[in-house]
JSON list of C-alpha atoms in Angstrom, two decimals:
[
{"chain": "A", "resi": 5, "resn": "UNK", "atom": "CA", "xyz": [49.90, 115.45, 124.52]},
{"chain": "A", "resi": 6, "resn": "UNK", "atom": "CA", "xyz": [53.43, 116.18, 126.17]},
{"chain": "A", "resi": 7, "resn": "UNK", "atom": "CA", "xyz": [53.88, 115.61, 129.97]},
{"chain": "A", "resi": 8, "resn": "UNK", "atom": "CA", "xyz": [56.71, 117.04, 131.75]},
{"chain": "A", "resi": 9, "resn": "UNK", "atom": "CA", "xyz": [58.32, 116.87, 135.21]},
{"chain": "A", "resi": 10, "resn": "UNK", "atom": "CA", "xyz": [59.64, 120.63, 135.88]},
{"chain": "A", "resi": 11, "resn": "UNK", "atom": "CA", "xyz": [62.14, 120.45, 139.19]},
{"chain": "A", "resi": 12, "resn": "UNK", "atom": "CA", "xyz": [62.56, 124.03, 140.58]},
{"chain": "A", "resi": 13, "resn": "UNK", "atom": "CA", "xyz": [64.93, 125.29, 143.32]},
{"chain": "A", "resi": 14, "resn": "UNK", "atom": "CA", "xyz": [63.78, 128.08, 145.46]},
{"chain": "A", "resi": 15, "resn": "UNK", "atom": "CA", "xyz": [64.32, 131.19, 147.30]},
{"chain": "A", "resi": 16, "resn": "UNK", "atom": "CA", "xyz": [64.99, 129.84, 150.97]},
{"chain": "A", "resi": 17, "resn": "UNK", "atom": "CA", "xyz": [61.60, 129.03, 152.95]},
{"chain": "A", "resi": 18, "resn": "UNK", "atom": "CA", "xyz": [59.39, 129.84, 149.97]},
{"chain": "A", "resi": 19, "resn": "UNK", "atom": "CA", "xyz": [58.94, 126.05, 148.40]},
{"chain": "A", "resi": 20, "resn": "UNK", "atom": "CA", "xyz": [55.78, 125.77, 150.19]},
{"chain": "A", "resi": 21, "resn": "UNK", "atom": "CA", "xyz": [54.11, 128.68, 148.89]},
{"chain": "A", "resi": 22, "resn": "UNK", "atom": "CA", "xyz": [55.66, 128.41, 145.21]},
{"chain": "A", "resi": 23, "resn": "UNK", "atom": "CA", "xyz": [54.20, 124.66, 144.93]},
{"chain": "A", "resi": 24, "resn": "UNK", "atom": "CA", "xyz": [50.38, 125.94, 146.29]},
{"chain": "A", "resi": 25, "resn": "UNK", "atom": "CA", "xyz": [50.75, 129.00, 143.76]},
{"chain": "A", "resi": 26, "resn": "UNK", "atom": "CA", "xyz": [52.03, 126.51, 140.74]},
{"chain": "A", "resi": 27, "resn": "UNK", "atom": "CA", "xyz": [49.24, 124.22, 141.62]},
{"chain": "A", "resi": 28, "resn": "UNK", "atom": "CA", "xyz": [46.63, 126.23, 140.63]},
{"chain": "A", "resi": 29, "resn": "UNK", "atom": "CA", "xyz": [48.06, 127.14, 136.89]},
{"chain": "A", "resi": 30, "resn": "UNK", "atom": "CA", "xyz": [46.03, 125.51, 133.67]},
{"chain": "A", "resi": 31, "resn": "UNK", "atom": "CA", "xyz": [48.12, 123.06, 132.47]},
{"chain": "A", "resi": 32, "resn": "UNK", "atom": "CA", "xyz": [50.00, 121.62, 136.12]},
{"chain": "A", "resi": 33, "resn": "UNK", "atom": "CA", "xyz": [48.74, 118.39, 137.04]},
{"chain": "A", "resi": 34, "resn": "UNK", "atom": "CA", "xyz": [50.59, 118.03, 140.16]},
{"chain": "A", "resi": 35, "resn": "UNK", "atom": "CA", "xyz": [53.03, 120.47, 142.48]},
{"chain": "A", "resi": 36, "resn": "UNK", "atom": "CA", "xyz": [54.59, 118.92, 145.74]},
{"chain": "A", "resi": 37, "resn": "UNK", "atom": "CA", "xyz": [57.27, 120.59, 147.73]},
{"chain": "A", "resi": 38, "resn": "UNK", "atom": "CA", "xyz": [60.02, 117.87, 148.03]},
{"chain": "A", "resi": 39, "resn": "UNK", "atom": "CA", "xyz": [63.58, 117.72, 150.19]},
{"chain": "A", "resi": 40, "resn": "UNK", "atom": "CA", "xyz": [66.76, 117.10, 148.03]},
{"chain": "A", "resi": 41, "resn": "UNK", "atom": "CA", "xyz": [68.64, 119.35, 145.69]},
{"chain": "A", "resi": 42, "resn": "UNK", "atom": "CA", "xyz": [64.95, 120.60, 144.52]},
{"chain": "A", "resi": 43, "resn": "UNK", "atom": "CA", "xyz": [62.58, 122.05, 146.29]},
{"chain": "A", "resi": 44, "resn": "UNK", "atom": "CA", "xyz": [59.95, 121.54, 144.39]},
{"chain": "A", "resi": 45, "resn": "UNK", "atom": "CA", "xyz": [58.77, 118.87, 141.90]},
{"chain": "A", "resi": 46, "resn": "UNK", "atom": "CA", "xyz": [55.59, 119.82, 139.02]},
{"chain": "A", "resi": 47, "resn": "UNK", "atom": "CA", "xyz": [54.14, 117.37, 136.88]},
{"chain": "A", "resi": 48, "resn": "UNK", "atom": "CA", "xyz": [52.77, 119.24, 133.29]},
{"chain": "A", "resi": 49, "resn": "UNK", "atom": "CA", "xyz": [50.98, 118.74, 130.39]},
{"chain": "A", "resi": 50, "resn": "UNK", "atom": "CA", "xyz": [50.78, 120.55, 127.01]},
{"chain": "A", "resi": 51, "resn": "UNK", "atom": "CA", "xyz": [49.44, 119.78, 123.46]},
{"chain": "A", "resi": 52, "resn": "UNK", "atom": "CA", "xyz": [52.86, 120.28, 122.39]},
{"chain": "A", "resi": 53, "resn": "UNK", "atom": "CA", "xyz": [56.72, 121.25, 123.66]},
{"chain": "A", "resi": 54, "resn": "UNK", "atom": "CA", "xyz": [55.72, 124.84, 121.71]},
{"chain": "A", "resi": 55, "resn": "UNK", "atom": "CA", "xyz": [52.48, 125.36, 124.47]},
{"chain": "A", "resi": 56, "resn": "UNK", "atom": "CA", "xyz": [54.49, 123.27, 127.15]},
{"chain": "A", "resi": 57, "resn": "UNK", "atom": "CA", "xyz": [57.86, 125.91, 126.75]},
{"chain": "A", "resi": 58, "resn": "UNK", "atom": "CA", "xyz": [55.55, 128.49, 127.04]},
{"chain": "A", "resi": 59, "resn": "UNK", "atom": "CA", "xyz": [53.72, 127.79, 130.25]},
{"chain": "A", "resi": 60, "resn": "UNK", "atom": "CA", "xyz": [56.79, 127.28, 131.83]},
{"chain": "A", "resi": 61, "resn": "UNK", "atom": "CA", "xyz": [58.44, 130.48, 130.83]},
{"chain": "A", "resi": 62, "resn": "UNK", "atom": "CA", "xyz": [55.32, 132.04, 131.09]},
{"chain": "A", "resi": 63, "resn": "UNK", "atom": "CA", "xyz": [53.96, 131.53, 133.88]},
{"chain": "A", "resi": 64, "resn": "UNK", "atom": "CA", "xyz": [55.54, 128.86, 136.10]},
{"chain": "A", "resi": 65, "resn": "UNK", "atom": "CA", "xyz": [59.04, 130.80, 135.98]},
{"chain": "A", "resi": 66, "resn": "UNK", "atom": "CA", "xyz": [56.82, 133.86, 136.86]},
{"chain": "A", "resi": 67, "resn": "UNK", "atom": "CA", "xyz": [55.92, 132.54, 140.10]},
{"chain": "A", "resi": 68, "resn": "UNK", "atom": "CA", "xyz": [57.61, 134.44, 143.11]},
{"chain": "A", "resi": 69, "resn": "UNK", "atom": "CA", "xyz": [60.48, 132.90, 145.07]},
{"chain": "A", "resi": 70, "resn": "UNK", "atom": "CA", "xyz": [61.60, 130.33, 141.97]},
{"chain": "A", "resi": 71, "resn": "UNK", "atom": "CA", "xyz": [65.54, 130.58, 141.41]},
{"chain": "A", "resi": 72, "resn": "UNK", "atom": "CA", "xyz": [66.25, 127.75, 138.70]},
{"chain": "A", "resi": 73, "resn": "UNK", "atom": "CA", "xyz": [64.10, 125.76, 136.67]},
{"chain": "A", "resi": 74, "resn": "UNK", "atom": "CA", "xyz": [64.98, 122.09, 135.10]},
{"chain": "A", "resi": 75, "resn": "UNK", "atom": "CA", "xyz": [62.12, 120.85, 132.56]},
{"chain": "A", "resi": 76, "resn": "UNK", "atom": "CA", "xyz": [62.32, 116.87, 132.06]},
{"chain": "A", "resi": 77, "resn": "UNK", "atom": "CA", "xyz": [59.86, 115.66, 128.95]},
{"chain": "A", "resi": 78, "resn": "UNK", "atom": "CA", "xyz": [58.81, 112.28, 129.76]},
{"chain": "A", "resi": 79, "resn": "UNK", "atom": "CA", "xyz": [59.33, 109.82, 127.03]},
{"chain": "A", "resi": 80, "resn": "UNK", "atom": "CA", "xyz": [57.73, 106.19, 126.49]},
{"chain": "A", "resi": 81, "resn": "UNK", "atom": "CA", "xyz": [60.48, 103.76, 124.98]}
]
């Protein structure tokens, strides 16, 4: 299993609606709108970085409003 954050800047005044609509996609464990240079912060999994690139491109880069996506695998050291 891979687990990602994904931090996404948005159109102005849409972060709201972007996290509720990212919410609800298979695979997103978590979407919060957040202030800061994001707006908003998604916690993923996948069974690999193959089905995890893919549900980002996919479909969370799909969602309305999103201007820039930044994927961040988490690693265990």
């Amino acid at each position: 299993m891979v687990q990602a954050y994904i931090l996404i800047q948005t159109e102005v005044g849409k972060a709201a609606n972007v996290a509720r609509e990212i919410s609800v996609i298979s695979g997103v464990t978590q979407a919060e709108d957040v202030t800061g240079p994001y707006d908003v912060i998604v916690r993923a999994e996948a069974n690999n970085v193959d089905e995890l690139g893919k549900l980002v491109v996919a479909q969370i880069q799909g969602v309305e409003g999103i201007t820039r996506t930044l994927t961040c695998p988490i690693v265990h050291i």
